[in-house]
Amino acid sequence: MISTLNGVIMKTKEKILLSSIELFNRSGVVAITTNHIAKELNISPGNLYFHFANKEEIIRHIFKIMCKDTYNLWKTKPGHKLVHPLELIEKNFELFWRYRFFHREMYYLRRKDAQLSKMWKDHLQKVLRLMTLAYKRWIKAGWMAPIKSADEMNFLVNILLATASTFLQFFESSEKQPARKHVESGKKYVARLLIHYTQGDMKKDFENYITSSSTK
């Protein structure tokens, strides 16, 4: 009986989270209430509150999922093949699109929820460390040029992360709904930033990628 109950709870909780992501992406966090989420799932508000105390708690849970997806993407597992930088760019922007309401509204969400603000700062620091480790592995593979100093390395990873994570917000600011085309543009912009650090065959890969992206 306990295992069945737990199974039902987990299933309902996952549905709430998935539905919330869809609604937040579609209409924005401000416009969506817990009542909207409950109505979308055809459950009572009381059933929703059994799983989450409020909308802020739902957002924090989604944020944790996004973080986990991001870390899994950037971590190089022992014994696994080194991930191509362009593949990381592609997959990273797909994550941005999947959780796009965060990248459109994070400034507002951080100001409204101090706990989320701290989580966001911790997340950025972890991503920057993972990006730095990835770049160092690319140097060893002969894909990227060595970085002369720690300051230059910090500059590179910071400018790449800042560009990628704010891209959707910047280019969608004049539009009602987020456009998928901006994700493709974002990939190309980041590739153009990083190409200056590539060498050998990797530079050719980036040149071909940018050229093919420009013709889409």
PDB file of C-alpha atoms in Angstrom:
ATOM      1  CA  MET A   1       0.000   0.000   0.000  1.00  0.00           C
ATOM      2  CA  ILE A   2       2.853   2.394   0.857  1.00  0.00           C
ATOM      3  CA  SER A   3       4.695   1.748  -2.416  1.00  0.00           C
ATOM      4  CA  THR A   4       1.499   2.303  -4.387  1.00  0.00           C
ATOM      5  CA  LEU A   5       0.842   5.550  -2.538  1.00  0.00           C
ATOM      6  CA  ASN A   6       4.383   6.721  -3.146  1.00  0.00           C
ATOM      7  CA  GLY A   7       4.048   5.857  -6.807  1.00  0.00           C
ATOM      8  CA  VAL A   8       0.901   7.963  -7.097  1.00  0.00           C
ATOM      9  CA  ILE A   9       2.517  10.891  -5.265  1.00  0.00           C
ATOM     10  CA  MET A  10       5.583  10.885  -7.507  1.00  0.00           C
ATOM     11  CA  LYS A  11       3.503  10.634 -10.632  1.00  0.00           C
ATOM     12  CA  THR A  12       1.299  13.570  -9.651  1.00  0.00           C
ATOM     13  CA  LYS A  13       4.319  15.621  -8.588  1.00  0.00           C
ATOM     14  CA  GLU A  14       6.041  15.064 -11.910  1.00  0.00           C
ATOM     15  CA  LYS A  15       2.876  16.066 -13.783  1.00  0.00           C
ATOM     16  CA  ILE A  16       2.659  19.292 -11.788  1.00  0.00           C
ATOM     17  CA  LEU A  17       6.267  20.144 -12.611  1.00  0.00           C
ATOM     18  CA  LEU A  18       5.957  19.336 -16.319  1.00  0.00           C
ATOM     19  CA  SER A  19       2.687  21.247 -16.642  1.00  0.00           C
ATOM     20  CA  SER A  20       4.187  24.220 -14.793  1.00  0.00           C
ATOM     21  CA  ILE A  21       7.160  24.358 -17.156  1.00  0.00           C
ATOM     22  CA  GLU A  22       4.824  24.387 -20.136  1.00  0.00           C
ATOM     23  CA  LEU A  23       2.583  27.094 -18.681  1.00  0.00           C
ATOM     24  CA  PHE A  24       5.477  29.280 -17.498  1.00  0.00           C
ATOM     25  CA  ASN A  25       7.135  29.024 -20.914  1.00  0.00           C
ATOM     26  CA  ARG A  26       3.896  29.833 -22.697  1.00  0.00           C
ATOM     27  CA  SER A  27       2.481  32.650 -20.568  1.00  0.00           C
ATOM     28  CA  GLY A  28       5.219  33.743 -18.154  1.00  0.00           C
ATOM     29  CA  VAL A  29       5.513  33.143 -14.431  1.00  0.00           C
ATOM     30  CA  VAL A  30       3.607  36.266 -13.336  1.00  0.00           C
ATOM     31  CA  ALA A  31       0.485  35.376 -15.318  1.00  0.00           C
ATOM     32  CA  ILE A  32       0.304  31.793 -14.028  1.00  0.00           C
ATOM     33  CA  THR A  33      -1.053  30.899 -10.579  1.00  0.00           C
ATOM     34  CA  THR A  34      -1.271  27.582  -8.769  1.00  0.00           C
ATOM     35  CA  ASN A  35      -4.972  27.567  -9.679  1.00  0.00           C
ATOM     36  CA  HIS A  36      -4.049  27.707 -13.370  1.00  0.00           C
ATOM     37  CA  ILE A  37      -1.685  24.780 -12.909  1.00  0.00           C
ATOM     38  CA  ALA A  38      -4.297  22.749 -11.020  1.00  0.00           C
ATOM     39  CA  LYS A  39      -6.921  23.502 -13.670  1.00  0.00           C
ATOM     40  CA  GLU A  40      -4.522  22.464 -16.459  1.00  0.00           C
ATOM     41  CA  LEU A  41      -4.068  19.096 -14.737  1.00  0.00           C
ATOM     42  CA  ASN A  42      -7.723  18.765 -13.778  1.00  0.00           C
ATOM     43  CA  ILE A  43      -6.852  18.397 -10.079  1.00  0.00           C
ATOM     44  CA  SER A  44      -8.019  20.376  -7.067  1.00  0.00           C
ATOM     45  CA  PRO A  45      -5.834  23.202  -5.656  1.00  0.00           C
ATOM     46  CA  GLY A  46      -5.732  21.179  -2.430  1.00  0.00           C
ATOM     47  CA  ASN A  47      -4.193  18.249  -4.282  1.00  0.00           C
ATOM     48  CA  LEU A  48      -1.513  20.554  -5.712  1.00  0.00           C
ATOM     49  CA  TYR A  49      -0.761  22.044  -2.279  1.00  0.00           C
ATOM     50  CA  PHE A  50      -0.281  18.530  -0.934  1.00  0.00           C
ATOM     51  CA  HIS A  51       2.833  18.370  -3.122  1.00  0.00           C
ATOM     52  CA  PHE A  52       3.959  22.015  -3.209  1.00  0.00           C
ATOM     53  CA  ALA A  53       3.309  24.758  -0.658  1.00  0.00           C
ATOM     54  CA  ASN A  54       3.204  27.537  -3.271  1.00  0.00           C
ATOM     55  CA  LYS A  55       4.296  28.602  -6.750  1.00  0.00           C
ATOM     56  CA  GLU A  56       7.768  29.584  -5.506  1.00  0.00           C
ATOM     57  CA  GLU A  57       8.393  26.028  -4.334  1.00  0.00           C
ATOM     58  CA  ILE A  58       7.376  24.695  -7.745  1.00  0.00           C
ATOM     59  CA  ILE A  59       9.798  27.096  -9.421  1.00  0.00           C
ATOM     60  CA  ARG A  60      12.639  26.026  -7.118  1.00  0.00           C
ATOM     61  CA  HIS A  61      12.008  22.361  -7.913  1.00  0.00           C
ATOM     62  CA  ILE A  62      12.077  23.092 -11.646  1.00  0.00           C
ATOM     63  CA  PHE A  63      15.279  25.054 -11.159  1.00  0.00           C
ATOM     64  CA  LYS A  64      16.901  22.058  -9.462  1.00  0.00           C
ATOM     65  CA  ILE A  65      15.904  19.860 -12.407  1.00  0.00           C
ATOM     66  CA  MET A  66      17.384  22.387 -14.847  1.00  0.00           C
ATOM     67  CA  CYS A  67      20.607  22.492 -12.823  1.00  0.00           C
ATOM     68  CA  LYS A  68      20.906  18.715 -12.816  1.00  0.00           C
ATOM     69  CA  ASP A  69      20.352  18.576 -16.585  1.00  0.00           C
ATOM     70  CA  THR A  70      23.017  21.262 -17.068  1.00  0.00           C
ATOM     71  CA  TYR A  71      25.622  19.548 -14.872  1.00  0.00           C
ATOM     72  CA  ASN A  72      25.029  16.207 -16.581  1.00  0.00           C
ATOM     73  CA  LEU A  73      25.640  17.926 -19.906  1.00  0.00           C
ATOM     74  CA  TRP A  74      28.937  19.553 -18.912  1.00  0.00           C
ATOM     75  CA  LYS A  75      30.449  16.801 -16.779  1.00  0.00           C
ATOM     76  CA  THR A  76      32.925  14.531 -18.530  1.00  0.00           C
ATOM     77  CA  LYS A  77      32.388  11.027 -17.186  1.00  0.00           C
ATOM     78  CA  PRO A  78      35.489   8.849 -16.647  1.00  0.00           C
ATOM     79  CA  GLY A  79      36.088   6.559 -19.603  1.00  0.00           C
ATOM     80  CA  HIS A  80      33.687   8.470 -21.851  1.00  0.00           C
ATOM     81  CA  LYS A  81      34.650  10.188 -25.092  1.00  0.00           C
ATOM     82  CA  LEU A  82      35.327  13.926 -24.831  1.00  0.00           C
ATOM     83  CA  VAL A  83      32.280  15.891 -26.023  1.00  0.00           C
ATOM     84  CA  HIS A  84      32.796  18.096 -29.086  1.00  0.00           C
ATOM     85  CA  PRO A  85      32.435  21.830 -28.225  1.00  0.00           C
ATOM     86  CA  LEU A  86      29.831  22.354 -30.945  1.00  0.00           C
ATOM     87  CA  GLU A  87      27.760  19.487 -29.572  1.00  0.00           C
ATOM     88  CA  LEU A  88      27.845  21.168 -26.169  1.00  0.00           C
ATOM     89  CA  ILE A  89      26.731  24.466 -27.687  1.00  0.00           C
ATOM     90  CA  GLU A  90      23.836  22.727 -29.438  1.00  0.00           C
ATOM     91  CA  LYS A  91      22.675  20.809 -26.377  1.00  0.00           C
ATOM     92  CA  ASN A  92      23.160  23.741 -24.024  1.00  0.00           C
ATOM     93  CA  PHE A  93      20.881  25.981 -26.072  1.00  0.00           C
ATOM     94  CA  GLU A  94      18.298  23.216 -26.227  1.00  0.00           C
ATOM     95  CA  LEU A  95      18.306  23.303 -22.414  1.00  0.00           C
ATOM     96  CA  PHE A  96      17.886  27.079 -22.498  1.00  0.00           C
ATOM     97  CA  TRP A  97      14.853  26.602 -24.735  1.00  0.00           C
ATOM     98  CA  ARG A  98      13.362  23.851 -22.556  1.00  0.00           C
ATOM     99  CA  TYR A  99      13.524  26.094 -19.470  1.00  0.00           C
ATOM    100  CA  ARG A 100      13.274  29.398 -21.310  1.00  0.00           C
ATOM    101  CA  PHE A 101      11.069  31.140 -18.724  1.00  0.00           C
ATOM    102  CA  PHE A 102      14.064  31.169 -16.355  1.00  0.00           C
ATOM    103  CA  HIS A 103      16.245  32.970 -18.857  1.00  0.00           C
ATOM    104  CA  ARG A 104      13.498  35.449 -19.668  1.00  0.00           C
ATOM    105  CA  GLU A 105      12.475  36.206 -16.087  1.00  0.00           C
ATOM    106  CA  MET A 106      15.358  35.305 -13.800  1.00  0.00           C
ATOM    107  CA  TYR A 107      15.994  38.897 -12.727  1.00  0.00           C
ATOM    108  CA  TYR A 108      12.390  39.231 -11.500  1.00  0.00           C
ATOM    109  CA  LEU A 109      12.345  35.743  -9.958  1.00  0.00           C
ATOM    110  CA  ARG A 110      15.597  36.345  -8.044  1.00  0.00           C
ATOM    111  CA  ARG A 111      14.315  39.599  -6.583  1.00  0.00           C
ATOM    112  CA  LYS A 112      11.091  37.941  -5.502  1.00  0.00           C
ATOM    113  CA  ASP A 113      12.671  34.838  -3.924  1.00  0.00           C
ATOM    114  CA  ALA A 114      15.901  35.185  -1.924  1.00  0.00           C
ATOM    115  CA  GLN A 115      16.288  31.411  -1.749  1.00  0.00           C
ATOM    116  CA  LEU A 116      16.131  31.105  -5.522  1.00  0.00           C
ATOM    117  CA  SER A 117      18.577  33.997  -5.855  1.00  0.00           C
ATOM    118  CA  LYS A 118      21.166  32.121  -3.810  1.00  0.00           C
ATOM    119  CA  MET A 119      20.526  28.939  -5.786  1.00  0.00           C
ATOM    120  CA  TRP A 120      21.068  30.887  -9.028  1.00  0.00           C
ATOM    121  CA  LYS A 121      24.390  32.356  -7.841  1.00  0.00           C
ATOM    122  CA  ASP A 122      25.615  28.936  -6.722  1.00  0.00           C
ATOM    123  CA  HIS A 123      24.514  27.464 -10.054  1.00  0.00           C
ATOM    124  CA  LEU A 124      26.439  30.059 -12.051  1.00  0.00           C
ATOM    125  CA  GLN A 125      29.618  29.407 -10.090  1.00  0.00           C
ATOM    126  CA  LYS A 126      29.329  25.660 -10.631  1.00  0.00           C
ATOM    127  CA  VAL A 127      28.682  26.052 -14.361  1.00  0.00           C
ATOM    128  CA  LEU A 128      31.688  28.367 -14.700  1.00  0.00           C
ATOM    129  CA  ARG A 129      33.886  25.759 -13.004  1.00  0.00           C
ATOM    130  CA  LEU A 130      32.573  23.014 -15.294  1.00  0.00           C
ATOM    131  CA  MET A 131      33.145  25.193 -18.367  1.00  0.00           C
ATOM    132  CA  THR A 132      36.721  25.892 -17.259  1.00  0.00           C
ATOM    133  CA  LEU A 133      37.409  22.185 -16.763  1.00  0.00           C
ATOM    134  CA  ALA A 134      35.907  21.401 -20.169  1.00  0.00           C
ATOM    135  CA  TYR A 135      38.085  24.004 -21.865  1.00  0.00           C
ATOM    136  CA  LYS A 136      41.221  22.624 -20.197  1.00  0.00           C
ATOM    137  CA  ARG A 137      40.343  19.168 -21.542  1.00  0.00           C
ATOM    138  CA  TRP A 138      39.866  20.656 -25.017  1.00  0.00           C
ATOM    139  CA  ILE A 139      43.358  22.159 -24.784  1.00  0.00           C
ATOM    140  CA  LYS A 140      44.807  18.721 -23.993  1.00  0.00           C
ATOM    141  CA  ALA A 141      42.918  17.293 -26.971  1.00  0.00           C
ATOM    142  CA  GLY A 142      44.507  19.936 -29.226  1.00  0.00           C
ATOM    143  CA  TRP A 143      41.119  21.479 -30.026  1.00  0.00           C
ATOM    144  CA  MET A 144      41.620  24.835 -28.305  1.00  0.00           C
ATOM    145  CA  ALA A 145      44.550  27.211 -27.881  1.00  0.00           C
ATOM    146  CA  PRO A 146      46.129  27.427 -24.420  1.00  0.00           C
ATOM    147  CA  ILE A 147      44.927  30.314 -22.249  1.00  0.00           C
ATOM    148  CA  LYS A 148      47.741  32.620 -21.100  1.00  0.00           C
ATOM    149  CA  SER A 149      46.381  33.531 -17.677  1.00  0.00           C
ATOM    150  CA  ALA A 150      43.667  32.783 -15.135  1.00  0.00           C
ATOM    151  CA  ASP A 151      42.196  36.237 -15.819  1.00  0.00           C
ATOM    152  CA  GLU A 152      41.807  35.473 -19.509  1.00  0.00           C
ATOM    153  CA  MET A 153      40.238  32.088 -18.727  1.00  0.00           C
ATOM    154  CA  ASN A 154      37.771  33.759 -16.370  1.00  0.00           C
ATOM    155  CA  PHE A 155      36.991  36.359 -19.022  1.00  0.00           C
ATOM    156  CA  LEU A 156      36.312  33.709 -21.656  1.00  0.00           C
ATOM    157  CA  VAL A 157      34.008  31.484 -19.602  1.00  0.00           C
ATOM    158  CA  ASN A 158      32.169  34.483 -18.132  1.00  0.00           C
ATOM    159  CA  ILE A 159      31.533  36.143 -21.487  1.00  0.00           C
ATOM    160  CA  LEU A 160      30.396  32.842 -23.019  1.00  0.00           C
ATOM    161  CA  LEU A 161      27.995  32.101 -20.164  1.00  0.00           C
ATOM    162  CA  ALA A 162      26.679  35.679 -20.026  1.00  0.00           C
ATOM    163  CA  THR A 163      26.040  35.704 -23.774  1.00  0.00           C
ATOM    164  CA  ALA A 164      24.374  32.307 -23.846  1.00  0.00           C
ATOM    165  CA  SER A 165      22.205  32.699 -20.737  1.00  0.00           C
ATOM    166  CA  THR A 166      20.875  36.182 -21.616  1.00  0.00           C
ATOM    167  CA  PHE A 167      20.536  35.666 -25.340  1.00  0.00           C
ATOM    168  CA  LEU A 168      16.856  34.729 -25.381  1.00  0.00           C
ATOM    169  CA  GLN A 169      15.867  37.572 -23.084  1.00  0.00           C
ATOM    170  CA  PHE A 170      17.763  40.136 -25.163  1.00  0.00           C
ATOM    171  CA  PHE A 171      16.454  39.116 -28.577  1.00  0.00           C
ATOM    172  CA  GLU A 172      12.900  38.379 -27.446  1.00  0.00           C
ATOM    173  CA  SER A 173      12.420  41.654 -25.567  1.00  0.00           C
ATOM    174  CA  SER A 174      10.414  43.158 -28.431  1.00  0.00           C
ATOM    175  CA  GLU A 175       8.272  40.083 -29.095  1.00  0.00           C
ATOM    176  CA  LYS A 176       5.205  38.660 -27.403  1.00  0.00           C
ATOM    177  CA  GLN A 177       6.316  35.040 -27.497  1.00  0.00           C
ATOM    178  CA  PRO A 178       9.783  33.489 -27.504  1.00  0.00           C
ATOM    179  CA  ALA A 179      10.878  32.511 -30.981  1.00  0.00           C
ATOM    180  CA  ARG A 180      12.660  29.276 -31.762  1.00  0.00           C
ATOM    181  CA  LYS A 181      14.762  31.125 -34.351  1.00  0.00           C
ATOM    182  CA  HIS A 182      16.609  32.943 -31.557  1.00  0.00           C
ATOM    183  CA  VAL A 183      17.913  29.633 -30.219  1.00  0.00           C
ATOM    184  CA  GLU A 184      19.547  28.921 -33.580  1.00  0.00           C
ATOM    185  CA  SER A 185      20.971  32.448 -33.702  1.00  0.00           C
ATOM    186  CA  GLY A 186      22.306  32.055 -30.175  1.00  0.00           C
ATOM    187  CA  LYS A 187      24.225  28.924 -31.094  1.00  0.00           C
ATOM    188  CA  LYS A 188      25.884  30.771 -33.952  1.00  0.00           C
ATOM    189  CA  TYR A 189      26.797  33.803 -31.819  1.00  0.00           C
ATOM    190  CA  VAL A 190      28.475  31.665 -29.168  1.00  0.00           C
ATOM    191  CA  ALA A 191      30.323  29.686 -31.858  1.00  0.00           C
ATOM    192  CA  ARG A 192      31.598  32.960 -33.316  1.00  0.00           C
ATOM    193  CA  LEU A 193      32.916  33.993 -29.916  1.00  0.00           C
ATOM    194  CA  LEU A 194      34.663  30.685 -29.316  1.00  0.00           C
ATOM    195  CA  ILE A 195      36.118  30.225 -32.802  1.00  0.00           C
ATOM    196  CA  HIS A 196      38.934  32.666 -32.021  1.00  0.00           C
ATOM    197  CA  TYR A 197      40.275  30.145 -29.481  1.00  0.00           C
ATOM    198  CA  THR A 198      40.054  27.101 -31.747  1.00  0.00           C
ATOM    199  CA  GLN A 199      42.945  25.537 -33.634  1.00  0.00           C
ATOM    200  CA  GLY A 200      43.610  22.875 -36.240  1.00  0.00           C
ATOM    201  CA  ASP A 201      40.678  20.814 -37.462  1.00  0.00           C
ATOM    202  CA  MET A 202      38.466  22.272 -34.724  1.00  0.00           C
ATOM    203  CA  LYS A 203      38.705  25.699 -36.347  1.00  0.00           C
ATOM    204  CA  LYS A 204      37.502  24.160 -39.610  1.00  0.00           C
ATOM    205  CA  ASP A 205      34.592  22.499 -37.779  1.00  0.00           C
ATOM    206  CA  PHE A 206      33.577  25.867 -36.345  1.00  0.00           C
ATOM    207  CA  GLU A 207      33.916  27.630 -39.705  1.00  0.00           C
ATOM    208  CA  ASN A 208      31.710  25.021 -41.373  1.00  0.00           C
ATOM    209  CA  TYR A 209      29.181  25.208 -38.526  1.00  0.00           C
ATOM    210  CA  ILE A 210      28.927  28.994 -38.676  1.00  0.00           C
ATOM    211  CA  THR A 211      28.639  28.993 -42.457  1.00  0.00           C
ATOM    212  CA  SER A 212      25.930  26.324 -42.468  1.00  0.00           C
ATOM    213  CA  SER A 213      24.041  28.105 -39.676  1.00  0.00           C
ATOM    214  CA  SER A 214      24.148  31.342 -41.653  1.00  0.00           C
ATOM    215  CA  THR A 215      22.438  29.722 -44.616  1.00  0.00           C
ATOM    216  CA  LYS A 216      19.448  28.389 -42.626  1.00  0.00           C
TER     217      LYS A 216
END
